[in-house]
CSV table of C-alpha atoms in Angstrom, one decimal:
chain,number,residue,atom,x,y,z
A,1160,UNK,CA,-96.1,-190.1,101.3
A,1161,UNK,CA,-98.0,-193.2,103.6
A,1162,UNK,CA,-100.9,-192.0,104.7
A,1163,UNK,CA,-102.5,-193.0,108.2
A,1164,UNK,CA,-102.5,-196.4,108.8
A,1165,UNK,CA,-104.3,-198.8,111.1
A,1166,UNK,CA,-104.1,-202.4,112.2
A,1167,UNK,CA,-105.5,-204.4,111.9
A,1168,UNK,CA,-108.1,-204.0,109.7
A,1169,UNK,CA,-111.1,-206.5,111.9
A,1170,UNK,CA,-111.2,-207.8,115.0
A,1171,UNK,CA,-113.7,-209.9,116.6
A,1172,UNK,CA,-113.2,-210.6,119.9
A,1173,UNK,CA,-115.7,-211.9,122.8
A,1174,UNK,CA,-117.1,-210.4,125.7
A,1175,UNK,CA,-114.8,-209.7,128.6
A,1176,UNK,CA,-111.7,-209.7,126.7
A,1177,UNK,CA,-108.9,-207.3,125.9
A,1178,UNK,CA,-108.2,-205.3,122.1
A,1179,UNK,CA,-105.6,-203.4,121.2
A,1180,UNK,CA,-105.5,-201.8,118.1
A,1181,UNK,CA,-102.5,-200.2,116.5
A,1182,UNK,CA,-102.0,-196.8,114.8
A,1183,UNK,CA,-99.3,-195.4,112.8
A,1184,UNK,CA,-99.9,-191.6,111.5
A,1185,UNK,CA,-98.4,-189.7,108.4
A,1186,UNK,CA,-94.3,-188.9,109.3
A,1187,UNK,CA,-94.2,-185.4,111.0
A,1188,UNK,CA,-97.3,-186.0,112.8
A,1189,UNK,CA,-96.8,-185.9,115.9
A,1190,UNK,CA,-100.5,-185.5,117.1
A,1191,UNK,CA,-103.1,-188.8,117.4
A,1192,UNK,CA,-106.9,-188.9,118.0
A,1193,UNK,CA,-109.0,-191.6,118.2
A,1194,UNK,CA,-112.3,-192.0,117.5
A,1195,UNK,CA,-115.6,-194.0,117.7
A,1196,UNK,CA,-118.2,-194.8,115.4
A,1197,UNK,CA,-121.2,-197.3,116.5
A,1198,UNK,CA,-123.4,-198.4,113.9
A,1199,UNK,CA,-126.2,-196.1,113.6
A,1200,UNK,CA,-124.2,-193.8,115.9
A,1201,UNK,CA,-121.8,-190.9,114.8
A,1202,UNK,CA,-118.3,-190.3,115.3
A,1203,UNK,CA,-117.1,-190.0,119.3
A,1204,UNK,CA,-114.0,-188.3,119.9
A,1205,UNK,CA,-112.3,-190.6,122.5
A,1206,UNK,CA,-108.4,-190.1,123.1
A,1207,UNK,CA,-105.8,-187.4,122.2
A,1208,UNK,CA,-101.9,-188.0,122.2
A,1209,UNK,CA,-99.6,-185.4,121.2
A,1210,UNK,CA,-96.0,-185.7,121.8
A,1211,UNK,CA,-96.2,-189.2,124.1
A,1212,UNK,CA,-99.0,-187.9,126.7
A,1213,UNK,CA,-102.5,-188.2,126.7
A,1214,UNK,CA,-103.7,-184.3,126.3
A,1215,UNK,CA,-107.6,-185.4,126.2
A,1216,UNK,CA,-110.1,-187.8,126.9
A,1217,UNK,CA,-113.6,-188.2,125.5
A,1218,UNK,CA,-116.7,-189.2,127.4
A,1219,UNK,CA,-115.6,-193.1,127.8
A,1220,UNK,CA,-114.8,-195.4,130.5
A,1221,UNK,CA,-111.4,-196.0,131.8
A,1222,UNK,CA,-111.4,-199.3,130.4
A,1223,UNK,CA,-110.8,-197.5,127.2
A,1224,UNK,CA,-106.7,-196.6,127.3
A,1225,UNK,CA,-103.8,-196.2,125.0
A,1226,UNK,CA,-100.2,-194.9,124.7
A,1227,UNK,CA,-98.8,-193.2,121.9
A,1228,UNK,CA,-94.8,-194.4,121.1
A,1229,UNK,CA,-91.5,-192.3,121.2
A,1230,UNK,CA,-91.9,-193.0,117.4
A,1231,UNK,CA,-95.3,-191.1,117.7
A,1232,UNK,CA,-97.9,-194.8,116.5
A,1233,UNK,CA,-100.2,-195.0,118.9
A,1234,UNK,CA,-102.3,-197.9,120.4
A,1235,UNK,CA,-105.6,-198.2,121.8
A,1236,UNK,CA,-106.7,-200.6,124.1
A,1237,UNK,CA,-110.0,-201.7,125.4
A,1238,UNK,CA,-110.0,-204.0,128.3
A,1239,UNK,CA,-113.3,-205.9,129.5
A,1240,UNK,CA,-115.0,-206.1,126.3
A,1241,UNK,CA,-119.0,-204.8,126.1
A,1242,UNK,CA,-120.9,-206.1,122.9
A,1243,UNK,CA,-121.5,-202.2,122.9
A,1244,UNK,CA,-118.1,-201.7,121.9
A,1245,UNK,CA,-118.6,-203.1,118.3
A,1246,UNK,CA,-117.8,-200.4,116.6
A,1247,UNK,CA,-115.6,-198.8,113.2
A,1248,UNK,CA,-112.5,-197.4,115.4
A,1249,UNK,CA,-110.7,-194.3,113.5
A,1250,UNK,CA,-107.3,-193.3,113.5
A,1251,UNK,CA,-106.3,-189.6,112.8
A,1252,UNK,CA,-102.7,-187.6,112.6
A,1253,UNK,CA,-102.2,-183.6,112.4
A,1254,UNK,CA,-99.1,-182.0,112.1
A,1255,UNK,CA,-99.6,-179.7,114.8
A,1256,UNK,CA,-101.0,-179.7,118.7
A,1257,UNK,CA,-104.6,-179.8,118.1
A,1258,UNK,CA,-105.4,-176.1,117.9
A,1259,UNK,CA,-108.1,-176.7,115.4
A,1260,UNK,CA,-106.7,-175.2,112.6
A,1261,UNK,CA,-104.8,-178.3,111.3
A,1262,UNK,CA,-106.1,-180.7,109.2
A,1263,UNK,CA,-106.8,-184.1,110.6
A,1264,UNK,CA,-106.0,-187.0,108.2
A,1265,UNK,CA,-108.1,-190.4,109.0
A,1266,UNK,CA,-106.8,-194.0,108.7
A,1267,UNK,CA,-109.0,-196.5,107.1
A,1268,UNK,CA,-110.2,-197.6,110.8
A,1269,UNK,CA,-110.4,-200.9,112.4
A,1270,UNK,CA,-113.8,-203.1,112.4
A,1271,UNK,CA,-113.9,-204.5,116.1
A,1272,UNK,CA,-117.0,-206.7,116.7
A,1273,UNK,CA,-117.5,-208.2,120.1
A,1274,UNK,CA,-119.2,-211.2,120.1
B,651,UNK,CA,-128.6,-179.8,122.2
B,652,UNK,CA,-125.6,-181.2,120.3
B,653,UNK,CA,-122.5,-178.8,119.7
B,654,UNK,CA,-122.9,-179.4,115.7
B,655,UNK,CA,-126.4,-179.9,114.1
B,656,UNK,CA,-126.5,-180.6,110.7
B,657,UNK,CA,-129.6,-180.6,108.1
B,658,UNK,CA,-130.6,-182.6,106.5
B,659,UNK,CA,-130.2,-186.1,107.5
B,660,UNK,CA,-130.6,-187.6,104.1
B,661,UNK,CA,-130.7,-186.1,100.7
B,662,UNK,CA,-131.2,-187.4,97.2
B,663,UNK,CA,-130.5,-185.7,94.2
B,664,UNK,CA,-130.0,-186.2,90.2
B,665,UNK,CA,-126.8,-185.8,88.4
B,666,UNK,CA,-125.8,-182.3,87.6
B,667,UNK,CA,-127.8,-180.6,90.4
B,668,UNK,CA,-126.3,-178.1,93.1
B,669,UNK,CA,-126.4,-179.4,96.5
B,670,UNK,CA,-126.4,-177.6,99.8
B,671,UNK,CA,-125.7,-179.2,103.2
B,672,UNK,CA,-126.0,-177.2,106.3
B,673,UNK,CA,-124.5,-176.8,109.5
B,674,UNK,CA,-124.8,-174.7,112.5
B,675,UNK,CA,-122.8,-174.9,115.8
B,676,UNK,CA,-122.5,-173.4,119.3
B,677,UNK,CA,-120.3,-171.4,121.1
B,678,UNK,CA,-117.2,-172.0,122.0
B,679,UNK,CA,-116.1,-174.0,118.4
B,680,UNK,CA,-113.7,-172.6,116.9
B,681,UNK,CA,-113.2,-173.9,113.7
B,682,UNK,CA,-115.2,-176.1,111.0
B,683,UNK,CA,-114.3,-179.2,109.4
B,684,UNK,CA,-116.3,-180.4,107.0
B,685,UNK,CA,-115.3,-184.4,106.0
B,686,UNK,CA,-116.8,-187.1,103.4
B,687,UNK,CA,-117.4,-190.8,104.6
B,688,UNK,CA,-117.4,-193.4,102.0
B,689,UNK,CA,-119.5,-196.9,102.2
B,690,UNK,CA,-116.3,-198.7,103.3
B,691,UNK,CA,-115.6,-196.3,106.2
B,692,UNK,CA,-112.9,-194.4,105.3
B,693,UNK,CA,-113.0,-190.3,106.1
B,694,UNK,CA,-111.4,-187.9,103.9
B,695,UNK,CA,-111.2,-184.6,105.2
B,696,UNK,CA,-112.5,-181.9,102.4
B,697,UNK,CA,-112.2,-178.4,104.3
B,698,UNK,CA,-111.2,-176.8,107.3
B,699,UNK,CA,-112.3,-173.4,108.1
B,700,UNK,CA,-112.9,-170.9,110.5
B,701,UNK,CA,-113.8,-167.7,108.6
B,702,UNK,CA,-114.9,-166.8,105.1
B,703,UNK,CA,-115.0,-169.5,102.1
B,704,UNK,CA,-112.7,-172.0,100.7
B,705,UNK,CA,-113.5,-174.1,97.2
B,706,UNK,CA,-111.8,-177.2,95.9
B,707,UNK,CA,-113.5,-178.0,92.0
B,708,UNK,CA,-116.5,-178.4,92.4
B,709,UNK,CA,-117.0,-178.3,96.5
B,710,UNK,CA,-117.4,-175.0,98.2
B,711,UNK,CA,-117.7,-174.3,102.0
B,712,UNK,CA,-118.5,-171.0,103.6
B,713,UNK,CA,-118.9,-170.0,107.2
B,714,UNK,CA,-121.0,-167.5,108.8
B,715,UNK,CA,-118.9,-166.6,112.3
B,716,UNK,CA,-121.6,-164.9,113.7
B,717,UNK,CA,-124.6,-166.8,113.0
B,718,UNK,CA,-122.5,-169.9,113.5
B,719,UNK,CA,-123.2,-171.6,111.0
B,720,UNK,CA,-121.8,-173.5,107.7
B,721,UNK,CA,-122.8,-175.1,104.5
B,722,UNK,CA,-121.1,-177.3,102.0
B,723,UNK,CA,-121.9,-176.6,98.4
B,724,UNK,CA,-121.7,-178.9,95.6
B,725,UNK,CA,-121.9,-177.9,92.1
B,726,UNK,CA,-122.8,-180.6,88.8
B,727,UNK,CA,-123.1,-183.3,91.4
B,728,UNK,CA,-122.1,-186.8,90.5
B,729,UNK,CA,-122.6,-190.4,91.6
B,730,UNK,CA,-119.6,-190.4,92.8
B,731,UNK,CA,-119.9,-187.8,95.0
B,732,UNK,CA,-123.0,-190.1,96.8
B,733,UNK,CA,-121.2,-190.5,100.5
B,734,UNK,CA,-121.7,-189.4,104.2
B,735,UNK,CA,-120.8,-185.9,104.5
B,736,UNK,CA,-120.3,-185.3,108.3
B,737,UNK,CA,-119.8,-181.5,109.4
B,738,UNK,CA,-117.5,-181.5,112.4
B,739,UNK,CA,-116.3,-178.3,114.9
B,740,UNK,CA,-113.6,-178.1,116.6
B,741,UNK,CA,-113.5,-177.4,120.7
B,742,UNK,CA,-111.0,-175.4,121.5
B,743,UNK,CA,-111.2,-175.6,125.2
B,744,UNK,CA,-111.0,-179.4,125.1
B,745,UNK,CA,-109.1,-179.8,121.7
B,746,UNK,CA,-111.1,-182.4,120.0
B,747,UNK,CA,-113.7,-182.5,117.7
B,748,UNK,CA,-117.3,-182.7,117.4
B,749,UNK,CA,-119.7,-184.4,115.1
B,750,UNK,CA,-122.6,-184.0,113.5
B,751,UNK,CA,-124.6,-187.0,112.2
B,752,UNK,CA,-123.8,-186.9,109.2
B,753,UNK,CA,-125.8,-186.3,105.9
B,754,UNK,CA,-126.1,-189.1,103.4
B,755,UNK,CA,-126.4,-188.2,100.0
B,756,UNK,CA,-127.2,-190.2,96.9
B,757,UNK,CA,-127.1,-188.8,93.7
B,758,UNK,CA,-128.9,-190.6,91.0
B,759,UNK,CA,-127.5,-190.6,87.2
């Protein structure tokens, strides 16, 4: 069985543009989160998608947005680009709505660096 | 005060010694997940739990519900197990997770 995956795998980008980064979780997921990690920083939950809507939001601007698919992939976006942003973004699917007693399996994350 | 403190920050050990990480978290998480980072990034989760103990070879992780607090064992540690072992609780009122910083642990042949 295919694991999480993510796409793509680096991005560099510039300040004031626009990255999207793609997400596919394990089949019969139907749950996404995304997370942040900064360098030097630990992981930050940002988004939650079960079932096509957005359940939960971490501590983030709204520049930071995404959508999950009928097909349940997901995409985040991040709009207006801050060098800040350089960061390891992760991917995660559970089977259930996040109740907290599923596991959550983790993509190999996407490397955005903002230039 | 972070949701999920976790002790210590870095740890070194030799092959074959038991290692203990520790974790304590505040109210209102509701379960435990403890998750191993390797150099190239990628998480693998090791445990979930929200009551009693759970072992997979030679990890172990136990919970303490009322003292709110957790530890990951492992026994006859190996260089491969050197990684970032990041304990992480689970909000229920919010439905995400939480993290700790992480504890990076080498272990030395």
């Amino acid at each position: 069985e295919a694991g999480v995956t993510q796409s793509p795998t680096h991005l560099i980008k510039t300040r004031g543009q626009q990255a999207t980064l793609r997400c596919s979780p394990i089949s019969g997921h139907t749950s996404v989160y995304w997370y942040q990690q900064a360098l030097g920083l630990g992981l930050q939950f940002l988004l939650w998608y079960d079932e096509g809507e957005e359940r939960n939001r971490g501590n983030f601007p709204p520049r930071f947005s995404g959508r999950q698919f009928p097909n349940y992939s997901s995409e985040l976006n991040v709009n207006a680009l801050e060098l800040e942003d350089s960061a390891l973004y992760l991917c995660a699917s559970s089977l259930l709505v996040g109740r907290g007693s599923e596991t959550q399996y983790f993509g190999p994350g996407t490397r955005l660096l903002v230039l | 005060k972070n949701e999920v403190e976790q002790s210590p920050q870095n740890l070194t050990a030799q092959e074959g010694e038991f290692i203990t990480i520790n974790c304590s978290y505040s109210v209102g998480i509701s379960a435990l997940h403890w998750l191993q980072q390797h150099p190239g990034g990628g998480i693998v989760s090791l445990f979930m739990l929200s009551s009693g103990k759970k072992k997979h070879g030679r990890l172990i992780a136990t919970i303490n519900i009322q003292e709110k607090h957790s530890s990951l064992h492992i026994t006859a540690s190996h260089p491969r197990d050197s990684a970032v072992y990041i304990c992480a609780g689970f909000v229920a009122s919010g439905s995400r997770l939480t993290f700790g910083e992480g504890t990076q642990l080498t272990v030395n042949p």
